[in-house]
Coordinates of C-alpha atoms in Angstrom, one line a residue:
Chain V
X1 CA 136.6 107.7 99.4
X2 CA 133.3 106.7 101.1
X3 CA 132.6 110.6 100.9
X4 CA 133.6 111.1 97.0
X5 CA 130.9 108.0 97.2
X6 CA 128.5 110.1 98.3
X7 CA 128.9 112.8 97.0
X8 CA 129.3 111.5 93.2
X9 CA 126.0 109.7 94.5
X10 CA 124.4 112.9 95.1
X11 CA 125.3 114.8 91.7
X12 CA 123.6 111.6 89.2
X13 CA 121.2 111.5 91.7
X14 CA 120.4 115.7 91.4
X15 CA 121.3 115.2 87.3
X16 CA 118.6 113.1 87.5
X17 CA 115.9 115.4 89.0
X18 CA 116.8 118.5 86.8
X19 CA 115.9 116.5 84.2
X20 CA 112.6 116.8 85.0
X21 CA 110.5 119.4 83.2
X22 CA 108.1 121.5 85.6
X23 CA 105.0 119.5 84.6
X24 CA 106.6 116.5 85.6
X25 CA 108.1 117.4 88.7
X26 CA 106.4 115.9 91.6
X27 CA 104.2 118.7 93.4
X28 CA 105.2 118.2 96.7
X29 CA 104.9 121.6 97.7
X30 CA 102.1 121.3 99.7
X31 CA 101.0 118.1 102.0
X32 CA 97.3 118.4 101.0
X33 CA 97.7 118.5 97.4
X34 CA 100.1 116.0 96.8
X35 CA 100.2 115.2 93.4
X36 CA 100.2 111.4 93.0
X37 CA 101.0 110.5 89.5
X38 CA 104.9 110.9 90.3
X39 CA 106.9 107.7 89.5
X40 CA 109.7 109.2 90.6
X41 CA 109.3 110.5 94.0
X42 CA 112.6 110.1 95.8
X43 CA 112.8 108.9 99.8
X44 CA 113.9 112.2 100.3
X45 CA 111.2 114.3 99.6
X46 CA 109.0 112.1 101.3
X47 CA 110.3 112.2 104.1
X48 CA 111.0 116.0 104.0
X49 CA 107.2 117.1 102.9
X50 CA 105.6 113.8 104.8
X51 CA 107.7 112.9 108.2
X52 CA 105.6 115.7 110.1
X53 CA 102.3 114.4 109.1
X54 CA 103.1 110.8 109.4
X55 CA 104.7 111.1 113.1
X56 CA 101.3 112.8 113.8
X57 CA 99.1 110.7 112.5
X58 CA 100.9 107.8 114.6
X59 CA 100.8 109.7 117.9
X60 CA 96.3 110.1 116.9
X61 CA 96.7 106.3 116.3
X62 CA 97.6 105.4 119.4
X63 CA 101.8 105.2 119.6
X64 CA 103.1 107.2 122.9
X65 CA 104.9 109.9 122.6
X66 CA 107.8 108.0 124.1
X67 CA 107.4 105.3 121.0
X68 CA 106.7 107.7 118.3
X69 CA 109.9 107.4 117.1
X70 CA 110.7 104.3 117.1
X71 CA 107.1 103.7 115.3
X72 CA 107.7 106.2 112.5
X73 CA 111.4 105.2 111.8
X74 CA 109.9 101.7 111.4
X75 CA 107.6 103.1 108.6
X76 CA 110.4 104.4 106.9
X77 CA 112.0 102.0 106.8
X78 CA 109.2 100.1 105.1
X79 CA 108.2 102.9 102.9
X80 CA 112.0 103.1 101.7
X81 CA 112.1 99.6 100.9
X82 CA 108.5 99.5 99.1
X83 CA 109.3 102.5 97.3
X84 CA 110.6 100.9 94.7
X85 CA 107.4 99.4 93.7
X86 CA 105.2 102.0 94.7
X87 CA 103.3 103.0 91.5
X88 CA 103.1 106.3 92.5
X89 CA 99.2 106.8 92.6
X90 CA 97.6 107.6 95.9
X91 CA 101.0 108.5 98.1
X92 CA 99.2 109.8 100.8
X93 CA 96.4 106.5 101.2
X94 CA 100.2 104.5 100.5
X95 CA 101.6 106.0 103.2
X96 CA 98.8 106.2 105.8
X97 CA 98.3 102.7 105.3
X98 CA 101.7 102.0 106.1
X99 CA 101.1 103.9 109.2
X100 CA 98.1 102.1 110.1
X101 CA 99.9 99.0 110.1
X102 CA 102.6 100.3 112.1
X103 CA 100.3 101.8 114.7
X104 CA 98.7 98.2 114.5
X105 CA 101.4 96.4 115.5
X106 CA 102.4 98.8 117.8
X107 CA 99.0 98.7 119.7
X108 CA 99.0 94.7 119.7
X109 CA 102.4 94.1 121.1
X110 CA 103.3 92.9 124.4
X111 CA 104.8 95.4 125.9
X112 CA 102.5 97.8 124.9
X113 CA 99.2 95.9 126.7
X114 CA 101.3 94.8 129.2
X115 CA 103.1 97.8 130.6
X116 CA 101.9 100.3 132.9
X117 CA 101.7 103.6 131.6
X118 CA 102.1 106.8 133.8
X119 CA 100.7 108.8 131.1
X120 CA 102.3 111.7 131.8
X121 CA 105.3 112.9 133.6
X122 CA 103.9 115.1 137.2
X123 CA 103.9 118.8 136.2
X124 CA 105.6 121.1 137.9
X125 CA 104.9 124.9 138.5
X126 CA 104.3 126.5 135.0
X127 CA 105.3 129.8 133.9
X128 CA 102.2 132.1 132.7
X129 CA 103.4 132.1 128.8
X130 CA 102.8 128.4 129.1
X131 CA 99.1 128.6 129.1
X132 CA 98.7 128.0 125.8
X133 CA 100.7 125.1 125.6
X134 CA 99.2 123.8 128.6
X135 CA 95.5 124.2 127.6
X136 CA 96.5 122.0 124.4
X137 CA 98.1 119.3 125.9
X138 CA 95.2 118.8 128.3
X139 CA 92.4 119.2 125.0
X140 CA 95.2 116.7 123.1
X141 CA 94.8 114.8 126.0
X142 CA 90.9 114.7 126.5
X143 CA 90.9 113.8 122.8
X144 CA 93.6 110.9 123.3
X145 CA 91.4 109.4 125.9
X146 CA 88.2 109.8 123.5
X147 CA 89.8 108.0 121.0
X148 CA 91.5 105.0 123.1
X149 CA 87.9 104.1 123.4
X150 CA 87.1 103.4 120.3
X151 CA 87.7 100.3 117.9
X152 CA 90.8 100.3 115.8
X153 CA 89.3 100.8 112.6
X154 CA 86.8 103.8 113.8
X155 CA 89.8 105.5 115.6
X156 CA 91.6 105.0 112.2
X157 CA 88.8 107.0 110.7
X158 CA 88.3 109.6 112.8
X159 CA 92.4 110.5 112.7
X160 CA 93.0 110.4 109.4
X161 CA 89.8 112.2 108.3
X162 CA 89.7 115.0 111.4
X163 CA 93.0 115.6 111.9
X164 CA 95.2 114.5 109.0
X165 CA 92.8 116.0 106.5
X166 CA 93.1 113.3 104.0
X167 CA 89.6 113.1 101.9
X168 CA 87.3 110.1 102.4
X169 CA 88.0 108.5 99.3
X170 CA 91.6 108.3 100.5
X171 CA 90.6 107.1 104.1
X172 CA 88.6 104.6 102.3
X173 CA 92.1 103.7 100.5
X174 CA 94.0 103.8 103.4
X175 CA 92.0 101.5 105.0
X176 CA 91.4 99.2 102.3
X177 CA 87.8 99.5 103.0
X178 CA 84.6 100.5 100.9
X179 CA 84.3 104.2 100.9
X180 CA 80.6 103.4 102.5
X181 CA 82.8 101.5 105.5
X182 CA 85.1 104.6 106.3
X183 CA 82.0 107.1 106.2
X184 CA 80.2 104.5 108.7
X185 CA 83.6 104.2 110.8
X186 CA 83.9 107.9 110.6
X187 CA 80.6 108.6 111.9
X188 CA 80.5 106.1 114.5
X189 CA 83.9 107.6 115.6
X190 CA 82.2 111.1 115.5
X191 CA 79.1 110.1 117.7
X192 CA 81.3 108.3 119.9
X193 CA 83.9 111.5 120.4
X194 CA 81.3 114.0 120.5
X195 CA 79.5 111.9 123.4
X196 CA 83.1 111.3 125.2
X197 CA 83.2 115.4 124.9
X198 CA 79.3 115.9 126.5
X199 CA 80.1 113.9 128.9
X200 CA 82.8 115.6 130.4
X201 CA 80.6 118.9 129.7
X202 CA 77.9 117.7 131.9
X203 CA 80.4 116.6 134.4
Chain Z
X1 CA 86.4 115.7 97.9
X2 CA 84.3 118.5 97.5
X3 CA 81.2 115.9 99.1
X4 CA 83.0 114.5 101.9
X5 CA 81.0 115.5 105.0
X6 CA 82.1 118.8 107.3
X7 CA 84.9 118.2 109.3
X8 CA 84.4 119.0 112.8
X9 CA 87.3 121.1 113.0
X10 CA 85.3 123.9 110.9
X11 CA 82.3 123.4 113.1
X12 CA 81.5 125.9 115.9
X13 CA 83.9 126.5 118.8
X14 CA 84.5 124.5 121.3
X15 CA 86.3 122.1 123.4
X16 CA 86.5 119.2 120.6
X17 CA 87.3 121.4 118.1
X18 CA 90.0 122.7 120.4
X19 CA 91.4 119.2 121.0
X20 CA 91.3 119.1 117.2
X21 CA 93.5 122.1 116.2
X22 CA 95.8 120.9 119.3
X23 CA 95.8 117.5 117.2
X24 CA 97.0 118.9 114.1
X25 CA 99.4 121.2 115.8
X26 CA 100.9 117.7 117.4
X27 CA 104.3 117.7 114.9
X28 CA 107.4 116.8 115.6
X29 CA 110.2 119.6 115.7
X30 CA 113.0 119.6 113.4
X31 CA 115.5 118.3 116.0
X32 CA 113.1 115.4 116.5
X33 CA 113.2 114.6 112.5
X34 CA 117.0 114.9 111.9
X35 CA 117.4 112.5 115.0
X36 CA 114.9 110.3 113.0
X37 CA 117.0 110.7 109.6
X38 CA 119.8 110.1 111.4
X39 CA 118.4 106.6 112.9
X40 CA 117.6 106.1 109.7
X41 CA 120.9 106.5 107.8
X42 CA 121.9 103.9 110.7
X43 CA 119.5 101.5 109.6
X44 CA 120.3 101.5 106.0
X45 CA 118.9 104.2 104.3
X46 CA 121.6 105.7 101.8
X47 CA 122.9 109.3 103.1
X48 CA 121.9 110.8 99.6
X49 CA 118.7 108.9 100.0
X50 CA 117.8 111.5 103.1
X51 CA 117.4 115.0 102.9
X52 CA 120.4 116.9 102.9
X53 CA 122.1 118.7 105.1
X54 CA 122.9 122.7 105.3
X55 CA 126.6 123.1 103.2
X56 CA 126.0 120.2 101.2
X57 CA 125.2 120.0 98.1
X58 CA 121.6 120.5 96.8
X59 CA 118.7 121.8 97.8
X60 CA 118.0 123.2 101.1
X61 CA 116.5 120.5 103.3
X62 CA 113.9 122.1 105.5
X63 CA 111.5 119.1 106.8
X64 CA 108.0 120.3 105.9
X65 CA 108.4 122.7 103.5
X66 CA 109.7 122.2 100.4
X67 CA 112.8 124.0 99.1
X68 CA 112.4 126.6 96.7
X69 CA 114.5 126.2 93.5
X70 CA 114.8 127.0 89.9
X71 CA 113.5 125.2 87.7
X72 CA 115.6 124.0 84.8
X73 CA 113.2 125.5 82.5
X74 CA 113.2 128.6 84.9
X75 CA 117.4 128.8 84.6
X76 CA 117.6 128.1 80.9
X77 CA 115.4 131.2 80.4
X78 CA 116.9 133.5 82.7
X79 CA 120.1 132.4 80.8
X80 CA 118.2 133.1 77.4
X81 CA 117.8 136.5 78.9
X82 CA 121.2 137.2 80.3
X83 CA 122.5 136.2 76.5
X84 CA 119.8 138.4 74.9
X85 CA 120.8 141.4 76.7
X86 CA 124.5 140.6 76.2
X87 CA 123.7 140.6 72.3
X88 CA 121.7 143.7 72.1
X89 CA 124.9 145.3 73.6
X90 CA 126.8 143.9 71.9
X91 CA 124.9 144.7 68.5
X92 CA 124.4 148.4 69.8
X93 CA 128.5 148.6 70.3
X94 CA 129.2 147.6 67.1
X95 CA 127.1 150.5 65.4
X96 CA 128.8 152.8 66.9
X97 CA 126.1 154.4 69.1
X98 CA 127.0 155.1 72.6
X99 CA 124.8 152.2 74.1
X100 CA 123.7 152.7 77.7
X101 CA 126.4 151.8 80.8
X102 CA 123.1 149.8 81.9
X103 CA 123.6 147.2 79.5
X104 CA 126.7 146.2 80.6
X105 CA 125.7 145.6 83.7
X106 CA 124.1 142.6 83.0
X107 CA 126.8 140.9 81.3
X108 CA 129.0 141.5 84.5
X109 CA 126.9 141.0 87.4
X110 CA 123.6 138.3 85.8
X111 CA 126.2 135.9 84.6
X112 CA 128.0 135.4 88.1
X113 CA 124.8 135.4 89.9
X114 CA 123.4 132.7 87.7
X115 CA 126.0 130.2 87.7
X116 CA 126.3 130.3 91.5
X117 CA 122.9 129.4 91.4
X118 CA 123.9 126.1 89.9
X119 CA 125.9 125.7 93.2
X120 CA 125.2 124.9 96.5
X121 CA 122.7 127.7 98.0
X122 CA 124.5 130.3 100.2
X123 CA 121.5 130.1 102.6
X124 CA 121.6 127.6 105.3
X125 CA 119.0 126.4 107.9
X126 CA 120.1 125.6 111.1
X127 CA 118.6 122.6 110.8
X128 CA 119.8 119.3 110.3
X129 CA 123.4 120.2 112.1
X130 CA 124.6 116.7 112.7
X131 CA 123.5 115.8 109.2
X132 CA 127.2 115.8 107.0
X133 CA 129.4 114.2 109.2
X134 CA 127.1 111.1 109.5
X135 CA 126.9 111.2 106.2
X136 CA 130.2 110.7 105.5
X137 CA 130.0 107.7 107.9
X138 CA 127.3 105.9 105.8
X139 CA 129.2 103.6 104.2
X140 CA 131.0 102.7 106.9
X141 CA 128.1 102.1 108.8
X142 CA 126.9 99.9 106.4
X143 CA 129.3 97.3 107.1
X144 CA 127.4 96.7 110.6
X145 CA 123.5 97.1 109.0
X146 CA 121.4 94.8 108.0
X147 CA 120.6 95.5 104.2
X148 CA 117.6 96.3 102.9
X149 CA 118.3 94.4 99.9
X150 CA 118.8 91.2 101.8
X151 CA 114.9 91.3 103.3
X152 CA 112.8 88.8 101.9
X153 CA 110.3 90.0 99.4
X154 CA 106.6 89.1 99.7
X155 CA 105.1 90.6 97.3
X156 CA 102.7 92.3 98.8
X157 CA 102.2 95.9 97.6
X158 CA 99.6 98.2 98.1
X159 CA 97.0 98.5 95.4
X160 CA 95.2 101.3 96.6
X161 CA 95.2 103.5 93.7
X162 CA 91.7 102.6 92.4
X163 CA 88.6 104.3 94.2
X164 CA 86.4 102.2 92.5
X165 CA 87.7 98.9 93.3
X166 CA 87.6 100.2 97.2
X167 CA 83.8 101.0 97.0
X168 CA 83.0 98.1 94.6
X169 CA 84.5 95.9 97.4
X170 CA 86.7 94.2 95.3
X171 CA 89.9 95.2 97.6
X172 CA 91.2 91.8 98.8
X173 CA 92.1 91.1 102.1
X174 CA 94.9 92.6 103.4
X175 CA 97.8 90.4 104.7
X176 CA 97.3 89.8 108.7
X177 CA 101.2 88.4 108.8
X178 CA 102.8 87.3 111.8
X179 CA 104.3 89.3 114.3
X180 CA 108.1 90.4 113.7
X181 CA 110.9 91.4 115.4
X182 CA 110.4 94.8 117.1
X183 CA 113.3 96.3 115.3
X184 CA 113.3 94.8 112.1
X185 CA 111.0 97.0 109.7
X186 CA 108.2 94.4 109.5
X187 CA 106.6 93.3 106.5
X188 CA 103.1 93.3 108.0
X189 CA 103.3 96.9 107.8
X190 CA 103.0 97.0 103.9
X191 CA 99.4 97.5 103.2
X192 CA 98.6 94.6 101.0
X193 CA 95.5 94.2 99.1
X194 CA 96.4 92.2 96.3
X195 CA 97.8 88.3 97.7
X196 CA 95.2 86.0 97.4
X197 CA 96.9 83.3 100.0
X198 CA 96.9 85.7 102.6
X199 CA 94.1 85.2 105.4
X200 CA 91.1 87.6 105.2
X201 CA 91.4 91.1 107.0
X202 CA 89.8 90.7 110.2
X203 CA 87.3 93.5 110.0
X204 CA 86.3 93.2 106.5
X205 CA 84.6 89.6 106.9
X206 CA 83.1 90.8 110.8
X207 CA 79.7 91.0 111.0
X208 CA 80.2 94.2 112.7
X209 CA 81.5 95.6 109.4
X210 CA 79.3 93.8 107.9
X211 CA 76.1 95.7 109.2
X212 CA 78.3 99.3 109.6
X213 CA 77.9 98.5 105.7
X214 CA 74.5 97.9 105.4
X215 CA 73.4 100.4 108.1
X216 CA 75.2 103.3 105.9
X217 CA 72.2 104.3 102.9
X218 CA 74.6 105.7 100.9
X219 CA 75.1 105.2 97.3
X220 CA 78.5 104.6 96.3
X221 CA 80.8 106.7 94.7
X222 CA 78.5 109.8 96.0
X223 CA 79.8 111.2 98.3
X224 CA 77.9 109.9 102.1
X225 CA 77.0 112.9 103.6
X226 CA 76.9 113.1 107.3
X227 CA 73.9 114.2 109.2
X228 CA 74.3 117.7 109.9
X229 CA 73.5 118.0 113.5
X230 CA 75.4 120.6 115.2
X231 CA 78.0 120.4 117.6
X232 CA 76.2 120.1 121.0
X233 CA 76.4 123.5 122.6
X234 CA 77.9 122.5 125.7
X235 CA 79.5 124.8 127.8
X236 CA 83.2 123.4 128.4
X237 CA 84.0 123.2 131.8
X238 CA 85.2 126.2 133.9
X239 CA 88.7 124.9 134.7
X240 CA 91.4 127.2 135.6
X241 CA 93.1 127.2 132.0
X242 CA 89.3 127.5 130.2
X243 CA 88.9 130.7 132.3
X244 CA 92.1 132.4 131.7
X245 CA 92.0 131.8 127.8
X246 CA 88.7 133.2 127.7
X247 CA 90.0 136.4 129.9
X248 CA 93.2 136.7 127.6
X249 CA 90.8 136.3 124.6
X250 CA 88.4 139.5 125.8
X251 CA 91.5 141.5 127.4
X252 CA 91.6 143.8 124.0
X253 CA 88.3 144.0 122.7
X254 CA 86.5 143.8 126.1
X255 CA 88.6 144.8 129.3
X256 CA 85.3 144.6 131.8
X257 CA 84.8 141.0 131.0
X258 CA 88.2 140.3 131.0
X259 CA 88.9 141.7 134.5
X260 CA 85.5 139.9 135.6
X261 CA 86.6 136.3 134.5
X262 CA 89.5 136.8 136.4
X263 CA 88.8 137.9 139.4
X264 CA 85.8 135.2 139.1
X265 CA 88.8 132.6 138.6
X266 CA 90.7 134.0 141.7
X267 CA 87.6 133.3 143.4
X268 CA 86.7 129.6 142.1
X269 CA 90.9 129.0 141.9
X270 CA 92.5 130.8 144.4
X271 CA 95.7 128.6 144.7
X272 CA 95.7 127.7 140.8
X273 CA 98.7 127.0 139.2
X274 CA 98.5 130.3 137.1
X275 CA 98.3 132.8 139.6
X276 CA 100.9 134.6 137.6
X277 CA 99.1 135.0 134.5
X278 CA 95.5 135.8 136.1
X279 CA 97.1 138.5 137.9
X280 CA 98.6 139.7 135.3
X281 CA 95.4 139.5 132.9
X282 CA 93.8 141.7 136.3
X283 CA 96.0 144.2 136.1
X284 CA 96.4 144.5 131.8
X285 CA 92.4 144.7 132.1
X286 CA 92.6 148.1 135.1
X287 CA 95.2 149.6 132.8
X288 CA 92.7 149.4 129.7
X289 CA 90.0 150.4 131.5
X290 CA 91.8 153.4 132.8
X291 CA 91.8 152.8 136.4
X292 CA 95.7 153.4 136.2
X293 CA 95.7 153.3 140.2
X294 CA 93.8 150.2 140.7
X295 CA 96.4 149.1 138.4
X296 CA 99.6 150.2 140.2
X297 CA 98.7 149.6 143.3
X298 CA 97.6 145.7 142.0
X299 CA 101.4 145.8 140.0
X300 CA 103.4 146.3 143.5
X301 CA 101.7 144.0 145.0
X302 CA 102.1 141.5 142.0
X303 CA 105.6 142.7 142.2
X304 CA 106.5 141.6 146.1
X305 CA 104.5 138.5 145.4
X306 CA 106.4 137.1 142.1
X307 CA 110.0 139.3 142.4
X308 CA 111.3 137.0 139.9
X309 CA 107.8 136.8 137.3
X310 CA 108.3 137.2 133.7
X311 CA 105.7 139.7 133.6
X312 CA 107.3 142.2 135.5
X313 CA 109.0 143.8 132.6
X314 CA 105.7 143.6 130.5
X315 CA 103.9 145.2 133.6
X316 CA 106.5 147.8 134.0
X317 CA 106.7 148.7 129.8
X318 CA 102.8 149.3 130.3
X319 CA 102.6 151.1 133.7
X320 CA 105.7 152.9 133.2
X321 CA 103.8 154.9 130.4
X322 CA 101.5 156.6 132.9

């Protein structure tokens, strides 16, 4: 019965989606371009066109690798339940901002100042196709350490505007800041990055 | 968006703007997300609330990219057509002309292949595996988790949907709440811009911000644009990896230089951790430059070294053509 549940669940729930003409659909196709007049955007799809960009943008932010999931399944859990009101305008500032929060409270907790980190696990002998992946990981790594140096709000910045593409307008959003604020936050990041960079040039 | 500054990412090569595209390349896999969707169908979220699984009804979930479907619009007119063409045959039958074989074979074969359509896709991704049977555990699961419903409301929701409020300022703080439980989705989380008992935002009242605000000459709502001063042409350090990707990078279009970084990183690295790949990089770059011996004679001694390499086919598909 549960199942039948579900699965009666599942059929109002697609009736209710093909009801949509074209022009109304959400345009969730691409993450860039999300449209964000959708009033109807279902958990679903933003999760499936949004999970990989929102687990980035926490790992940029400051959550380990080992935490990541824990962080992003926290987010969800908040987005699902604010969904409801969500007016469907600016998903993508909605949703960083979430994230922000998330990384936040990640960052201030306890056991995240308190415990010692052994960044990452000892590498062993690498097989030659791993170059690649090797040679990101360290730059990854170089960035991660650029970025732990920098103030919460400029680090913010710098992630969502260099690596999660959003525009500055919706940095500005995401932040709940001026739009003047996330330029200066995002230059100051930029200076500050760049300078991390030369300084391991000159080394 | 067209006036937001450069991003660095499009700025000349090098090592920042690698770390960059490593950034962005920083997903999770799909066996990563279905074990999230899966945590979260644990903690509450409906099954038909996550994407669905392969075999069950609906679209095709693949995390990323959205499924491709008809549209309604799209099926009612590929219906329109399959009933056009069934009525011009008709019509054509019933003057007595012998109408074309062809136009039957849309009434047989666009009818079946359309209705199908309505049904679950044949296609499958190999995704989401574990997806259905927990699914059919939800409710039962839900006896055990806390419910979403049951979470105190506060009101706060994000009000980010006006650019002009954000540069005018007018954004209110946003809520600084206490600290919650680790695993309890925590209501702090919910960008909040809009309750007016809620203490001020930390950084918005700082004087740091404060003069970041007033140091920026920018007019609102035009776009700030950021000085343009060029990446800084450092040269990125000669480690072992920076060596061998620029060696791999000239190996087709410029053998010499390839076999010269290499050997210059056998020189500078001579027990690096990718011995392997140099050597092979050293030998790829005699081949191409014809010196087929040089090559061979490099290849058996790569061979006795590394018996077990995962180059040694590669090696032997290209030598073995001499």
């Amino acid at each position: 019965m549960p199942f039948l549940a579900s699965l009666l669940s599942n059929l109002r729930s697609r009736a209710g989606s093909d009801q949509k003409t074209p022009s109304e659909a959400p345009s969730l196709e691409v993450h860039a371009g999300l449209a964000t007049q959708a009033s109807d955007l279902s958990f679903a799809e933003i999760f499936r066109t949004q999970a990989r960009y929102l687990w980035r943008a926490l790992l940029g932010l400051g959550v380990r690798s080992a935490d990541v999931d824990d962080v992003c399944q926290e987010v969800f859990l908040v987005v699902h339940r604010r969904l409801p009101e969500f007016d469907g305008r600016a998903l993508r500032s909605w949703l960083y901002a979430i994230c922000l929060r998330a990384a936040s409270e990640y960052r201030r907790s306890a056991r995240v100042r308190h415990e010692l980190v052994v960044a990452e696990l000892p590498e062993g002998s690498f097989a030659g196709s791993q170059l690649e992946t090797v040679a990101a990981r360290e730059a990854w790594q170089h960035l991660l350490g650029a970025l732990e140096t920098l103030d919460e709000e400029k680090r913010a910045a710098f992630v969502l505007y260099e690596i999660e593409e959003l525009s500055l307008r919706e940095v500005a959003e995401a932040m709940s800041c001026p739009l003047q604020t996330a330029y200066s936050r995002l230059q100051a990041a930029r200076t500050h990055v760049r300078a991390h960079f030369d300084s391991r040039s000159g080394a | 968006m067209s006036q937001d500054p450069k991003r660095l990412i499009h700025h000349e090569p090098s090592a920042l703007v690698d770390a960059l595209q490593a950034g962005r390349r920083n997903v999770p896999t799909d066996a990563q997300l279905e074990l999230l969707a899966q945590r979260l169908l644990r903690h509450g979220i409906p099954a038909h609330e996550l994407p669905r699984a392969p075999n069950t009804p609906g679209p095709r979930p693949t995390f990323g990219a959205s499924p491709r479907r008809l549209s309604p619009l799209a099926k009612l007119g590929l219906a329109s057509i399959g009933l056009g063409v069934i009525a011009v045959g008709t019509l054509l039958r019933a003057h007595g002309e012998s109408a074309p074989s062809s136009a039957d074979v849309p009434l047989s074969s666009a009818a079946p292949q359309f209705l199908p359509a309505a049904q679950p896709p044949a296609t499958s991704s190999p995704a989401l595996p574990q997806v259905e049977s927990r699914r059919n555990e939800a409710p039962r699961n839900q006896a055990v988790r806390p419910t979403p419903t049951a979470e105190p409301d506060d009101g706060a929701r994000p009000r980010l949907d006006s650019p002009a409020t954000a540069e005018a300022g007018v954004s209110e703080p946003a809520a600084e709440t206490t600290r919650s439980k680790a695993v309890a989705p925590s209501a702090a989380l919910v960008p909040s811009v809009k309750s007016p008992v809620q203490s001020p935002r930390p950084h918005a009242a700082s004087p740091a911000n404060a003069s970041s605000n007033s140091a920026s000459a920018v007019a609102p709502g035009a776009a700030p644009e950021l000085d343009s001063e060029a990446l800084p042409k450092a040269i990125p350090p000669d480690t072992e990896i920076s060596l061998l990707k620029k060696a791999r990078n000239a190996l087709s279009a410029d053998p010499l230089t390839a076999y010269g970084i290499a050997e210059r990183c056998a020189r500078e690295f001579p027990n690096g951790t990718f011995a392997q790949e140099r050597d092979f990089i050293t030998i790829s770059a005699l081949h191409r430059l014809g010196r087929a011996h040089e090559a061979k004679s490099r290849a058996a001694s790569f061979r006795s070294h590394y018996p077990r390499s995962a180059y040694l086919p590669q090696l032997e598909r290209m030598l073995g053509h001499e």
